mmCIF file with all atom_site columns, C-alpha atoms in Angstrom:
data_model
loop_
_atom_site.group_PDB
_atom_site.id
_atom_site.type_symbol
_atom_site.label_atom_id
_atom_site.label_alt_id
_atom_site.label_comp_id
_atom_site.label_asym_id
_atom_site.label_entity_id
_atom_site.label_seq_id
_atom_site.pdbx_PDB_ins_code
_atom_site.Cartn_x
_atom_site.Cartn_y
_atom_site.Cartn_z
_atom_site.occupancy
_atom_site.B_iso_or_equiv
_atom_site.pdbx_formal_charge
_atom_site.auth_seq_id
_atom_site.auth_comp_id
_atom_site.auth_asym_id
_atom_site.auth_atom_id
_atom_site.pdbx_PDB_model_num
ATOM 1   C CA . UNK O 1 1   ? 62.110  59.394  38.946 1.00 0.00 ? 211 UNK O CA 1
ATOM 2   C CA . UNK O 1 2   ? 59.633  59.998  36.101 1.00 0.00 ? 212 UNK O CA 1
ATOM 3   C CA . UNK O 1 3   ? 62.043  57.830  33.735 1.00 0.00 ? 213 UNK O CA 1
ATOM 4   C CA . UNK O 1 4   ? 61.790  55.151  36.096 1.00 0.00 ? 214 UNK O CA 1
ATOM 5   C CA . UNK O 1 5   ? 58.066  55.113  36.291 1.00 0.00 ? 215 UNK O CA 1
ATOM 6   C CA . UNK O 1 6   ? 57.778  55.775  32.471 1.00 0.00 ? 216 UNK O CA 1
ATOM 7   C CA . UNK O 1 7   ? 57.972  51.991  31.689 1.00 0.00 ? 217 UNK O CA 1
ATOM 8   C CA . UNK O 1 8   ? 56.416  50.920  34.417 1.00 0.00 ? 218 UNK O CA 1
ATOM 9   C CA . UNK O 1 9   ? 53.291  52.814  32.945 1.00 0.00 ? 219 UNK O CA 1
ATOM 10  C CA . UNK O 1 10  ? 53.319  51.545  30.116 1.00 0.00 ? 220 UNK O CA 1
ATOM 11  C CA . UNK O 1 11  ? 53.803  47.990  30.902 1.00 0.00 ? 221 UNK O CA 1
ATOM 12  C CA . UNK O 1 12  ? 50.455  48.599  33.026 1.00 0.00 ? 222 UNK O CA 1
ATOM 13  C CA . UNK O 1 13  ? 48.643  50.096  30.109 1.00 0.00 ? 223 UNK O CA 1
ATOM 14  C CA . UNK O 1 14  ? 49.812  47.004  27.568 1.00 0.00 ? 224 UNK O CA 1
ATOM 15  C CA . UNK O 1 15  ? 48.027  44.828  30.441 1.00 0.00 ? 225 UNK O CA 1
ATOM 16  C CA . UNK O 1 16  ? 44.888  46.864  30.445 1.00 0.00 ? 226 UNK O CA 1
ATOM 17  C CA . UNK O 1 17  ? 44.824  46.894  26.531 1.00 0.00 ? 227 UNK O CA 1
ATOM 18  C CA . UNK O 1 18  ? 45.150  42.960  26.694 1.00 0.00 ? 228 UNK O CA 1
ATOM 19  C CA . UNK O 1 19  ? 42.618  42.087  29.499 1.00 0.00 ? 229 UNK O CA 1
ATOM 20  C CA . UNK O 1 20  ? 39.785  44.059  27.520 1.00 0.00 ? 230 UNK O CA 1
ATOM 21  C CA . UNK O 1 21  ? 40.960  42.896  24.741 1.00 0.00 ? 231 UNK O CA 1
ATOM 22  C CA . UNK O 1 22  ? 40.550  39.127  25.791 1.00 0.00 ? 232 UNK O CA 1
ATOM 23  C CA . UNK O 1 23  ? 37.022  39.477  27.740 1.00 0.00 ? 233 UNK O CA 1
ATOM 24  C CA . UNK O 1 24  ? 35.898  39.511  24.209 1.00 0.00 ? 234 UNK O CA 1
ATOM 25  C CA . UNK O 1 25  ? 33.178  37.504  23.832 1.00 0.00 ? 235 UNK O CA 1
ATOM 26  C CA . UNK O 1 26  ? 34.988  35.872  20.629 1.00 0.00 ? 236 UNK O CA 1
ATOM 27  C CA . UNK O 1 27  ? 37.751  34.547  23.243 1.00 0.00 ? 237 UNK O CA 1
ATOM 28  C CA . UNK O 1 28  ? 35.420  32.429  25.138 1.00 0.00 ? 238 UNK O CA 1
ATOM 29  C CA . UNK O 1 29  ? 33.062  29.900  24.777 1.00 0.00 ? 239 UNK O CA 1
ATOM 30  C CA . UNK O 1 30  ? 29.506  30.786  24.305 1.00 0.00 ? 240 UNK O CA 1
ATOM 31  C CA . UNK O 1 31  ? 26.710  29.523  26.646 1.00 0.00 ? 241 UNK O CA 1
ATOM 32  C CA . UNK O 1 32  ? 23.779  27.382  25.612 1.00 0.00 ? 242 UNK O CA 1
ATOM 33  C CA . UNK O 1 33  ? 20.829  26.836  26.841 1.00 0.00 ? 243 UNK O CA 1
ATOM 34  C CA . UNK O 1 34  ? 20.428  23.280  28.499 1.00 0.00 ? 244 UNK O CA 1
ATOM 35  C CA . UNK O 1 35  ? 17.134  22.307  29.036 1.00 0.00 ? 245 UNK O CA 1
ATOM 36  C CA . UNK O 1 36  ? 17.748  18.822  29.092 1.00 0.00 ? 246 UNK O CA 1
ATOM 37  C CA . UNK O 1 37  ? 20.559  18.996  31.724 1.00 0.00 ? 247 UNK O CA 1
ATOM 38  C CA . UNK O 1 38  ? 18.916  18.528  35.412 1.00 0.00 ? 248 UNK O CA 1
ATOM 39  C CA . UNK O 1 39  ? 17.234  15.777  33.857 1.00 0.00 ? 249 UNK O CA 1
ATOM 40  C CA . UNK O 1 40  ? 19.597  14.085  32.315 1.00 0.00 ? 250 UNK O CA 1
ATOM 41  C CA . UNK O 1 41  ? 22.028  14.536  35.055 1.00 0.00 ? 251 UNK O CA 1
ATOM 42  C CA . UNK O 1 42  ? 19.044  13.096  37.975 1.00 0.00 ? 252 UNK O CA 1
ATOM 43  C CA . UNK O 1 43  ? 18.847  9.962   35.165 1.00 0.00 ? 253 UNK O CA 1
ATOM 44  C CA . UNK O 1 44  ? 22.497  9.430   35.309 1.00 0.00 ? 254 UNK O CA 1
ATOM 45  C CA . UNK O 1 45  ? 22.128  9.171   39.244 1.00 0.00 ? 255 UNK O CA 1
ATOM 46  C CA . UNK O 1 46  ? 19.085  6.783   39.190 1.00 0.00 ? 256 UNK O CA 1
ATOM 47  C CA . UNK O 1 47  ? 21.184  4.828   36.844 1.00 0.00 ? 257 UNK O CA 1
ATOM 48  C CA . UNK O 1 48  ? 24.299  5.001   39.200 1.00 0.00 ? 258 UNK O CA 1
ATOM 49  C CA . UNK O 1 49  ? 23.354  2.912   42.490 1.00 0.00 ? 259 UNK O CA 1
ATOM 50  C CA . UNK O 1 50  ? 22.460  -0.055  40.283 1.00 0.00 ? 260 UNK O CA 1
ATOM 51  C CA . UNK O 1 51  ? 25.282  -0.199  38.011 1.00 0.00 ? 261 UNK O CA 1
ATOM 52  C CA . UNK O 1 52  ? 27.863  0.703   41.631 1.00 0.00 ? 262 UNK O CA 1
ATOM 53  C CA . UNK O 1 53  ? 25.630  -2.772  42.254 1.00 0.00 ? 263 UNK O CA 1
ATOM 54  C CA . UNK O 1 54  ? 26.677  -4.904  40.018 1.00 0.00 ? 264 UNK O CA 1
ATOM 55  C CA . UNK O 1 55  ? 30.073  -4.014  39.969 1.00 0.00 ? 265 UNK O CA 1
ATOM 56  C CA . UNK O 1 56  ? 30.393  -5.078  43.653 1.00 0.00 ? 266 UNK O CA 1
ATOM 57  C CA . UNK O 1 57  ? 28.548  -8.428  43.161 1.00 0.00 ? 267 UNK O CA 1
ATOM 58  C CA . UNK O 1 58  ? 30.513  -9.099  39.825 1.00 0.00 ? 268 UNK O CA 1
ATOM 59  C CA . UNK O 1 59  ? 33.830  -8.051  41.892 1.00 0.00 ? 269 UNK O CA 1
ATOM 60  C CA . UNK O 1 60  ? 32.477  -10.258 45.245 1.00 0.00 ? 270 UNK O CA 1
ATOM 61  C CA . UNK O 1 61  ? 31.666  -13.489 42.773 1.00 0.00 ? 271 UNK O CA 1
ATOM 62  C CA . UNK O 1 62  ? 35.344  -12.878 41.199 1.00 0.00 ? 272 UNK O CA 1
ATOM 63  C CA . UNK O 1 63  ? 36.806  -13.745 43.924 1.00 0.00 ? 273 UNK O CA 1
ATOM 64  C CA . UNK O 1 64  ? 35.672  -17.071 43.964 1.00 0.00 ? 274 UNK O CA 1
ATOM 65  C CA . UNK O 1 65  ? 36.115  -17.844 40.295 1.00 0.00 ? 275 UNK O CA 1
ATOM 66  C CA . UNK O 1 66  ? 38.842  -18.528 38.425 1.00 0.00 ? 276 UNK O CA 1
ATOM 67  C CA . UNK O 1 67  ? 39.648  -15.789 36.637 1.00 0.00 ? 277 UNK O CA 1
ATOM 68  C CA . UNK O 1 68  ? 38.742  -13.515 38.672 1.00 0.00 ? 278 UNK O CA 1
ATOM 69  C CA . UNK O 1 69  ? 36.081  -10.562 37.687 1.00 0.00 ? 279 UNK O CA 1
ATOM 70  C CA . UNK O 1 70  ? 37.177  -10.451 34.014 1.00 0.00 ? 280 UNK O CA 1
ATOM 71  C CA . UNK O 1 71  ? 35.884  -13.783 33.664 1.00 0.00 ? 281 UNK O CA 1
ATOM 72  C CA . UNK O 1 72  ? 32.829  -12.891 35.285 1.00 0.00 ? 282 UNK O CA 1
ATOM 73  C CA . UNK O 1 73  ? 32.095  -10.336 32.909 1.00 0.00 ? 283 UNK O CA 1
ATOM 74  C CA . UNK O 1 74  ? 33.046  -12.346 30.236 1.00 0.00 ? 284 UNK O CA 1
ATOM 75  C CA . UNK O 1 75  ? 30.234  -14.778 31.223 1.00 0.00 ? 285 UNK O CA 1
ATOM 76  C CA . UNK O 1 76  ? 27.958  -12.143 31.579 1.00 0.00 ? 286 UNK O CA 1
ATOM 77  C CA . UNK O 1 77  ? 28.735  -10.482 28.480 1.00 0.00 ? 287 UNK O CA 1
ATOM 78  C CA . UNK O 1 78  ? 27.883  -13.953 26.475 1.00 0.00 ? 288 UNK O CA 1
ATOM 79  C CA . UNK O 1 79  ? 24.890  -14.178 28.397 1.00 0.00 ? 289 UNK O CA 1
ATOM 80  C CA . UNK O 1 80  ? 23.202  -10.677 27.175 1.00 0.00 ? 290 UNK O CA 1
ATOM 81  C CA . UNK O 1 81  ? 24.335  -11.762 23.380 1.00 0.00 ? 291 UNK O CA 1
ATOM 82  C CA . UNK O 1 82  ? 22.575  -14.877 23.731 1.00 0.00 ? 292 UNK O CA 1
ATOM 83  C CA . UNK O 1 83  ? 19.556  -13.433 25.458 1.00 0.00 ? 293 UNK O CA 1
ATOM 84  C CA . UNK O 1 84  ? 19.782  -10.679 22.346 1.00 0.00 ? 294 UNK O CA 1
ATOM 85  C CA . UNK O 1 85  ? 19.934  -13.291 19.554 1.00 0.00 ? 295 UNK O CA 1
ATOM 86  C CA . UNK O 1 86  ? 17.063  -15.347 21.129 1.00 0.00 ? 296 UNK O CA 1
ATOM 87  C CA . UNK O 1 87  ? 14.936  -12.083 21.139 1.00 0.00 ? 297 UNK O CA 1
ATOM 88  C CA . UNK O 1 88  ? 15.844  -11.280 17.803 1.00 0.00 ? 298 UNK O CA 1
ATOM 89  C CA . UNK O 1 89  ? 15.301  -15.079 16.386 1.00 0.00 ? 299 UNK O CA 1
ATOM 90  C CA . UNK O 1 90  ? 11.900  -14.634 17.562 1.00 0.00 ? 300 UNK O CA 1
ATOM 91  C CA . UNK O 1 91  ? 10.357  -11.723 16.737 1.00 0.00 ? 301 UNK O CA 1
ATOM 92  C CA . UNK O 1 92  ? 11.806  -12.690 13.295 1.00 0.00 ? 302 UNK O CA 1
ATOM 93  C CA . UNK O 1 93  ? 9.891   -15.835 12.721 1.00 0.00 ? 303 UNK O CA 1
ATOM 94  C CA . UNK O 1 94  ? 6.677   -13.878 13.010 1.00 0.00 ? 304 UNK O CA 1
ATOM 95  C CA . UNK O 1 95  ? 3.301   -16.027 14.167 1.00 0.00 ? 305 UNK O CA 1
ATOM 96  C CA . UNK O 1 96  ? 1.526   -17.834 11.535 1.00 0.00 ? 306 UNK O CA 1
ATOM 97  C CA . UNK O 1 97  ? -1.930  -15.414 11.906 1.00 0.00 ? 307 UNK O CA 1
ATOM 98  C CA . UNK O 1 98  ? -3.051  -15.429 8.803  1.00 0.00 ? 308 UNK O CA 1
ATOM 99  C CA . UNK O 1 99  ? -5.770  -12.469 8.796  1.00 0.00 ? 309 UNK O CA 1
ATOM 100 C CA . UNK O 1 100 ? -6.266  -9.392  10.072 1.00 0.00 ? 310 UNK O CA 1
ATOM 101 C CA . UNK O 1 101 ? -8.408  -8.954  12.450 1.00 0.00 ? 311 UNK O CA 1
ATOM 102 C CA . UNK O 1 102 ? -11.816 -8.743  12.106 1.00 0.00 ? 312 UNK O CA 1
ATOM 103 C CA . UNK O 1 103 ? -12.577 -5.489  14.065 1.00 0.00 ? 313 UNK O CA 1
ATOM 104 C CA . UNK O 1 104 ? -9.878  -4.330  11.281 1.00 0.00 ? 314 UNK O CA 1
ATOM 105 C CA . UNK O 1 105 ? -11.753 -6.105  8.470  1.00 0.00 ? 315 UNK O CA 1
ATOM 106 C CA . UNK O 1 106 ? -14.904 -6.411  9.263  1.00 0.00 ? 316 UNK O CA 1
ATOM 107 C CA . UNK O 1 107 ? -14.636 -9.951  7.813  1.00 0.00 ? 317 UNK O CA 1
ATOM 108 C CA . UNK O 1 108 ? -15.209 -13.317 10.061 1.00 0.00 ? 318 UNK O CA 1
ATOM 109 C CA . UNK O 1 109 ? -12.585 -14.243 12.306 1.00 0.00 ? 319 UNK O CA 1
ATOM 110 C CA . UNK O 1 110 ? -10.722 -17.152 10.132 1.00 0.00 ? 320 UNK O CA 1
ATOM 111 C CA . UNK O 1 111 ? -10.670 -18.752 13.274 1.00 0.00 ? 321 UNK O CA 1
ATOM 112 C CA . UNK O 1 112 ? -14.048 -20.231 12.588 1.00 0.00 ? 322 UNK O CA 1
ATOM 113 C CA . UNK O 1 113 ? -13.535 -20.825 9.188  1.00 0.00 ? 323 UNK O CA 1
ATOM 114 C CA . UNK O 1 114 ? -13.020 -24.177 7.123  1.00 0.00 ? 324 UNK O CA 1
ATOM 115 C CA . UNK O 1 115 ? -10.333 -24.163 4.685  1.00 0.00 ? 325 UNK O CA 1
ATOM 116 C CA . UNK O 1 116 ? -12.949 -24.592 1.745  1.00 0.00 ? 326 UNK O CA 1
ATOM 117 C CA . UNK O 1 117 ? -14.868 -21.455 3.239  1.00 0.00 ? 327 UNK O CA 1
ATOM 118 C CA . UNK O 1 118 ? -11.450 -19.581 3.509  1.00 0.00 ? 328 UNK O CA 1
ATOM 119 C CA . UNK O 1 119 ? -10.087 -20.664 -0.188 1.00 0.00 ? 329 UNK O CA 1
ATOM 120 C CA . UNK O 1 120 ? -13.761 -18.711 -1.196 1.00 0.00 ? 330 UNK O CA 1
ATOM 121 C CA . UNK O 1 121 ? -13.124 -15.677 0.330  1.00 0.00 ? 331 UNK O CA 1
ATOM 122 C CA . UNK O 1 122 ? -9.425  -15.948 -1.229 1.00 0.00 ? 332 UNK O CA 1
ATOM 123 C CA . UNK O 1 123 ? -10.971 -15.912 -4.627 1.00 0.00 ? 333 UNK O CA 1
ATOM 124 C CA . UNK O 1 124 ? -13.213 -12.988 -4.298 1.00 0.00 ? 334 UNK O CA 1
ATOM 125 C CA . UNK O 1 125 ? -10.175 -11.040 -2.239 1.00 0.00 ? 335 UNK O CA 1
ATOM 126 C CA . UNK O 1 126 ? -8.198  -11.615 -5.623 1.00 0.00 ? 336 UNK O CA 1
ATOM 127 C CA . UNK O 1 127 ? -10.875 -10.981 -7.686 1.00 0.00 ? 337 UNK O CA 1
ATOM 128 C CA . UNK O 1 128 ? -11.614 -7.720  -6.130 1.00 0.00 ? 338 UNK O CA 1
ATOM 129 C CA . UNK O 1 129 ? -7.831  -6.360  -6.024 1.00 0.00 ? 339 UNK O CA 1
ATOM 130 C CA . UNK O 1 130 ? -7.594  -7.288  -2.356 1.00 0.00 ? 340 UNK O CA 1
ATOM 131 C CA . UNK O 1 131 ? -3.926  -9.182  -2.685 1.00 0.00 ? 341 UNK O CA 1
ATOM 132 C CA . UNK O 1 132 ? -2.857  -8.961  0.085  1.00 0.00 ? 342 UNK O CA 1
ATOM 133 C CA . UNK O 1 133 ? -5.961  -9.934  1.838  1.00 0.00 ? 343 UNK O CA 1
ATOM 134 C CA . UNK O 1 134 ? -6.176  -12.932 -0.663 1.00 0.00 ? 344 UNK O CA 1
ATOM 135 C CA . UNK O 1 135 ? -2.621  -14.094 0.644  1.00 0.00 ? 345 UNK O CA 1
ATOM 136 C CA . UNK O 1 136 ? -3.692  -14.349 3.823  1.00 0.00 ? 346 UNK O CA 1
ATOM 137 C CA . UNK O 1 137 ? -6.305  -16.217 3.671  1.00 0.00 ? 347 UNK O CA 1
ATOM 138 C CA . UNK O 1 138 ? -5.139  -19.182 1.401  1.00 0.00 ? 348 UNK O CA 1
ATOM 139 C CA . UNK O 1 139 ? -1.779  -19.455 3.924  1.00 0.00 ? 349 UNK O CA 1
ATOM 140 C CA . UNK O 1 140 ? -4.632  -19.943 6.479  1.00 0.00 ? 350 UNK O CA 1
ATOM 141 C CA . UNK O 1 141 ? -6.509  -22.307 4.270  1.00 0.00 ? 351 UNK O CA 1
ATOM 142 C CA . UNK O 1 142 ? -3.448  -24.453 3.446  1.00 0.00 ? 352 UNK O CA 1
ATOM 143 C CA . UNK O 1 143 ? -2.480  -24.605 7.149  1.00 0.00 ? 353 UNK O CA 1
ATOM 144 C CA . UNK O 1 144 ? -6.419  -25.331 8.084  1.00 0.00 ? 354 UNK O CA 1
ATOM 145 C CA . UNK O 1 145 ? -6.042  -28.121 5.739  1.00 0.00 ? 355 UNK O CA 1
ATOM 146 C CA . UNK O 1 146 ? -2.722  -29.824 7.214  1.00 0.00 ? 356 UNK O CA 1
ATOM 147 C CA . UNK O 1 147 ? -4.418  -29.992 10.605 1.00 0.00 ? 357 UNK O CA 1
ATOM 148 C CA . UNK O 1 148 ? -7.482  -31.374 9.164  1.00 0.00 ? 358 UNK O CA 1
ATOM 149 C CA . UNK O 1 149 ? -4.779  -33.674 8.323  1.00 0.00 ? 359 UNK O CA 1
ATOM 150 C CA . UNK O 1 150 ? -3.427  -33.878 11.677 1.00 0.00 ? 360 UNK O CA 1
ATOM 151 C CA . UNK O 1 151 ? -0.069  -33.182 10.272 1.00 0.00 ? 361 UNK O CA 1
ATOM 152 C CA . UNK O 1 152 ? 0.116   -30.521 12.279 1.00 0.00 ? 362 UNK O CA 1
ATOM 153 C CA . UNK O 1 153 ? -1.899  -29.132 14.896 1.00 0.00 ? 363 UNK O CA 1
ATOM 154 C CA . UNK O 1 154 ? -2.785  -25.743 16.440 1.00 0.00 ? 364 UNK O CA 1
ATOM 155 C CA . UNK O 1 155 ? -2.288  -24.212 13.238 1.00 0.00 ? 365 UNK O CA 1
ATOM 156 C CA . UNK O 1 156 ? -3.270  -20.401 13.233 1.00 0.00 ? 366 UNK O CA 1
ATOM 157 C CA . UNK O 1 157 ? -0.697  -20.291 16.193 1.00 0.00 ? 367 UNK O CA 1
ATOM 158 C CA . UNK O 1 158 ? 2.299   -22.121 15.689 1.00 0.00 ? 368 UNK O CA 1
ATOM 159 C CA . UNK O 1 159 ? 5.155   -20.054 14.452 1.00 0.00 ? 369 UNK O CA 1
ATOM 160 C CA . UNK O 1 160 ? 5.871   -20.699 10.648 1.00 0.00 ? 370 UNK O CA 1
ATOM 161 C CA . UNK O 1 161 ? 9.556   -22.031 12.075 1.00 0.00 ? 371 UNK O CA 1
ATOM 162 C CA . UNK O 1 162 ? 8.099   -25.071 13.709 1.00 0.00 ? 372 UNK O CA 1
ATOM 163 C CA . UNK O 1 163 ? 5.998   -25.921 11.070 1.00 0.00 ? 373 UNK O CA 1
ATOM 164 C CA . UNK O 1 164 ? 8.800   -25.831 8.744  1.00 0.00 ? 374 UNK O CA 1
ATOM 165 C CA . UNK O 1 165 ? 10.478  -28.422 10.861 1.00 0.00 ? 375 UNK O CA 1
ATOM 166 C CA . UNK O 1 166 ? 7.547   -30.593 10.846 1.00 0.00 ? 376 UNK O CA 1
ATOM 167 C CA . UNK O 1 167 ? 7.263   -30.249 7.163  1.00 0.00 ? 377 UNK O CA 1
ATOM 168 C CA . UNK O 1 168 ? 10.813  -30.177 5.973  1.00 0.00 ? 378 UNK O CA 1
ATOM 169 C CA . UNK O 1 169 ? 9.269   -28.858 2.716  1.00 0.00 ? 379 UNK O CA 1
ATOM 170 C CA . UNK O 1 170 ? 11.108  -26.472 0.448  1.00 0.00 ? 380 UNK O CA 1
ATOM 171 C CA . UNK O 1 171 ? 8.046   -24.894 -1.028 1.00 0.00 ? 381 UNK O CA 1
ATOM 172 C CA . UNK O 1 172 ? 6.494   -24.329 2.346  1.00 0.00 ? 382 UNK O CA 1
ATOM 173 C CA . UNK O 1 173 ? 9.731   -22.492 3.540  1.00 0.00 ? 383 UNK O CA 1
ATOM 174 C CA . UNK O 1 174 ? 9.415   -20.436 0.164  1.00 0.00 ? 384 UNK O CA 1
ATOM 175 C CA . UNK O 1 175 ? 5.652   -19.511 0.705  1.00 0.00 ? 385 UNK O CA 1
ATOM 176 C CA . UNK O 1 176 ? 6.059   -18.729 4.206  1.00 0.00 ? 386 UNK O CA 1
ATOM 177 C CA . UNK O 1 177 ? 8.982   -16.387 3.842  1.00 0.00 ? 387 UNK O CA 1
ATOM 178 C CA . UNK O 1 178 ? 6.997   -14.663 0.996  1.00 0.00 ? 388 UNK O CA 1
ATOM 179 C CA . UNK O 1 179 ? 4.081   -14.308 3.345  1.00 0.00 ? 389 UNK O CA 1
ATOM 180 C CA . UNK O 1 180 ? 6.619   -13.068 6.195  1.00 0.00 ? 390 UNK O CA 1
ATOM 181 C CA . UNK O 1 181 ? 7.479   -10.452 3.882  1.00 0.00 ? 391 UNK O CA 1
ATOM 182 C CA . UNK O 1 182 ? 3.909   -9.471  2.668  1.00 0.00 ? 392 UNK O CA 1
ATOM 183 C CA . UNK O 1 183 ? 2.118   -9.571  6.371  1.00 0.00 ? 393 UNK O CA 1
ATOM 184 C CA . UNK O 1 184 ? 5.094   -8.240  8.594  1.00 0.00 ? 394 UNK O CA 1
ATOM 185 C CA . UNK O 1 185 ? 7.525   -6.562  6.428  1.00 0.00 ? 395 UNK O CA 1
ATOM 186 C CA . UNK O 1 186 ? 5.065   -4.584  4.511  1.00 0.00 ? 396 UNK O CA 1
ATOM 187 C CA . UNK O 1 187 ? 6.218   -5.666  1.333  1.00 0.00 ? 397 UNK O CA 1
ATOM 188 C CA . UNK O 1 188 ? 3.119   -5.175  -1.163 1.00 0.00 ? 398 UNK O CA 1
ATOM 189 C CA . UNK O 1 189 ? 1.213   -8.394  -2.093 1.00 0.00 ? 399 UNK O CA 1
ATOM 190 C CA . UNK O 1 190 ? 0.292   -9.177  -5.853 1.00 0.00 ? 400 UNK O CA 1
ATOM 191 C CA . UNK O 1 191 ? -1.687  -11.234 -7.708 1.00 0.00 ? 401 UNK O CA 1
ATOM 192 C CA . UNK O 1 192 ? 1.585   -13.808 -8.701 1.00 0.00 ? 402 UNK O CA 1
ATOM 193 C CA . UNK O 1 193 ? 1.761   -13.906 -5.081 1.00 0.00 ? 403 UNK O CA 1
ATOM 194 C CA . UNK O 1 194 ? -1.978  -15.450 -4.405 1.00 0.00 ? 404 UNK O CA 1
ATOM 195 C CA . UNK O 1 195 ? -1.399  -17.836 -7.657 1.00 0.00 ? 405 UNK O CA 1
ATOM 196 C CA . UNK O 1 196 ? 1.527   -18.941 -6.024 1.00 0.00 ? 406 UNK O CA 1
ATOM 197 C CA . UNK O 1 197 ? -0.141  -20.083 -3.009 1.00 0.00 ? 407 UNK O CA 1
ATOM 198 C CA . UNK O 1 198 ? -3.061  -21.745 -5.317 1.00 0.00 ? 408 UNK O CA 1
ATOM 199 C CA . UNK O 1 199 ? -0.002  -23.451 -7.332 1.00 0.00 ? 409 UNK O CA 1
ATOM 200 C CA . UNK O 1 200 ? 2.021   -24.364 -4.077 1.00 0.00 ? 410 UNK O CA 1
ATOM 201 C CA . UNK O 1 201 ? -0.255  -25.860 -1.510 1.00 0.00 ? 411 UNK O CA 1
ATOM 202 C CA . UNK O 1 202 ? -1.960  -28.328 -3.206 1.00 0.00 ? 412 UNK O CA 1
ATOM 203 C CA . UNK O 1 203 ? 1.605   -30.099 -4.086 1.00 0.00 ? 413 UNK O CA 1
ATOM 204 C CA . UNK O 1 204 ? 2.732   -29.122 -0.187 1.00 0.00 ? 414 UNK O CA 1
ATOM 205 C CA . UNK O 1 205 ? -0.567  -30.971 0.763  1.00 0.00 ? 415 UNK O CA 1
ATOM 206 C CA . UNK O 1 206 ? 0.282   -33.881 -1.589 1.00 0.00 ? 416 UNK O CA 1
ATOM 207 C CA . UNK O 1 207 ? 3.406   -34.656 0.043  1.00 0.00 ? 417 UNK O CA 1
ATOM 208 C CA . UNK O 1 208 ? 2.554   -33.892 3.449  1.00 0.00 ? 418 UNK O CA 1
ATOM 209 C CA . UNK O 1 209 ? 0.712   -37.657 2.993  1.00 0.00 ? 419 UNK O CA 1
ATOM 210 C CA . UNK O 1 210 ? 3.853   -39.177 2.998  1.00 0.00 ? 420 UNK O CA 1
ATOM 211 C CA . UNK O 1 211 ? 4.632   -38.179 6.388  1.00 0.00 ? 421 UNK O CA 1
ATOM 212 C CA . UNK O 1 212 ? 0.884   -38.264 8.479  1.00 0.00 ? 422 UNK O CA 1
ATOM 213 C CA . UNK O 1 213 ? 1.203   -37.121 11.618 1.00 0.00 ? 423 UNK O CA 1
ATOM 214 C CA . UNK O 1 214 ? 4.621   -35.449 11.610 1.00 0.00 ? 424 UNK O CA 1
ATOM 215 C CA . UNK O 1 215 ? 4.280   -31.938 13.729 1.00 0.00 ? 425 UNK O CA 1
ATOM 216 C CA . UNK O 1 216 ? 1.284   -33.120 15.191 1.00 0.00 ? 426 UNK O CA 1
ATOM 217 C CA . UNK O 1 217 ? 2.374   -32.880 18.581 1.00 0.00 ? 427 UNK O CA 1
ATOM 218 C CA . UNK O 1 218 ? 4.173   -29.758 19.929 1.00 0.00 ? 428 UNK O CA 1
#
């Protein structure tokens, strides 16, 4: 009887060795802290009902289209990209403002300004180390002077794009990508960068006479 029992004992004991030896904490995962996970998990309900949404109305509207609901999402899909790249196009243009603003200045709004008054304050913005300042305002006194020209109108406005179309002038494009950079992409301005503008406007204004009128209407 004891021989019998003898393994069984023992067989029981290797079991007991191995459970403790497996409730290690090395044998199981440790537990984090989640701070973040009621609130993440009520977001990913709130976010549920409307997506359940559109899948039915994308599945009710394949029924009656051929190809079914992959072409609806298909069509859908194109849709977002297109509404993306129009975004994008855009913001990238960038508006023609060509000052800061006065609260930020404390210098009159360029708004009320004549290009001669502007090209002045240009001069003593370059002359006092103010680049980028001085870039800014002789864009805005070359573009005062095309719509005293009525070549094109609305000026301080219109996105540098459309004027480009109504120009269709080379050294605009260049000046007005260079300015893009300087006043949104917070490249830093020089003083190369102002003489350009002195060098480049008067021939953009010179050929601009070939064309009167062109741009002048939205």
């Amino acid at each position: 009887m004891s021989r019998a029992t003898a393994p069984l004992s023992t067989a029981n004991q290797a079991r007991h060795a191995a459970s403790e030896i497996l409730s290690a904490s090395r044998f199981h995962q440790p537990k984090f802290p989640r701070p973040l996970h009621g609130l993440l998990n009520s977001f990913g309900q709130i976010l549920e009902a409307p997506l359940h949404a559109l899948n039915s109305l994308v599945n009710s509207i394949g029924t009656s289209v051929p190809g079914g609901v992959a072409a609806v999402w298909a069509i859908l899909g194109v849709a977002v990209v297109a509404v993306v790249a129009l975004v994008a196009a855009r913001s990238a243009r960038g508006r023609v403002a060509a000052l800061a603003s006065p609260t930020a200045t404390g210098k009159p709004d360029a708004s009320e300004l004549d290009a001669s008054e502007l090209e002045r304050l240009a001069a003593a913005a370059q002359a006092a180390g103010r680049f980028e300042e001085a870039v800014r305002l002789r864009f805005r006194a070359g573009l005062a002077r095309l719509a005293e020209r009525q070549v094109i109108i609305s000026a301080p406005t219109r996105p540098s794009a459309d004027i480009s179309r109504a120009l269709d002038s080379s050294r605009f494009d260049s000046l007005a990508g260079r300015f893009d950079e300087i006043v949104y992409g917070a490249s830093p301005a020089t003083t190369e960068d102002v003489d350009q503008q002195g060098r480049e406007w008067p021939e953009i204004l010179k050929a601009s006479k070939s064309t009167p009128g062109a741009g002048a209407r939205p």
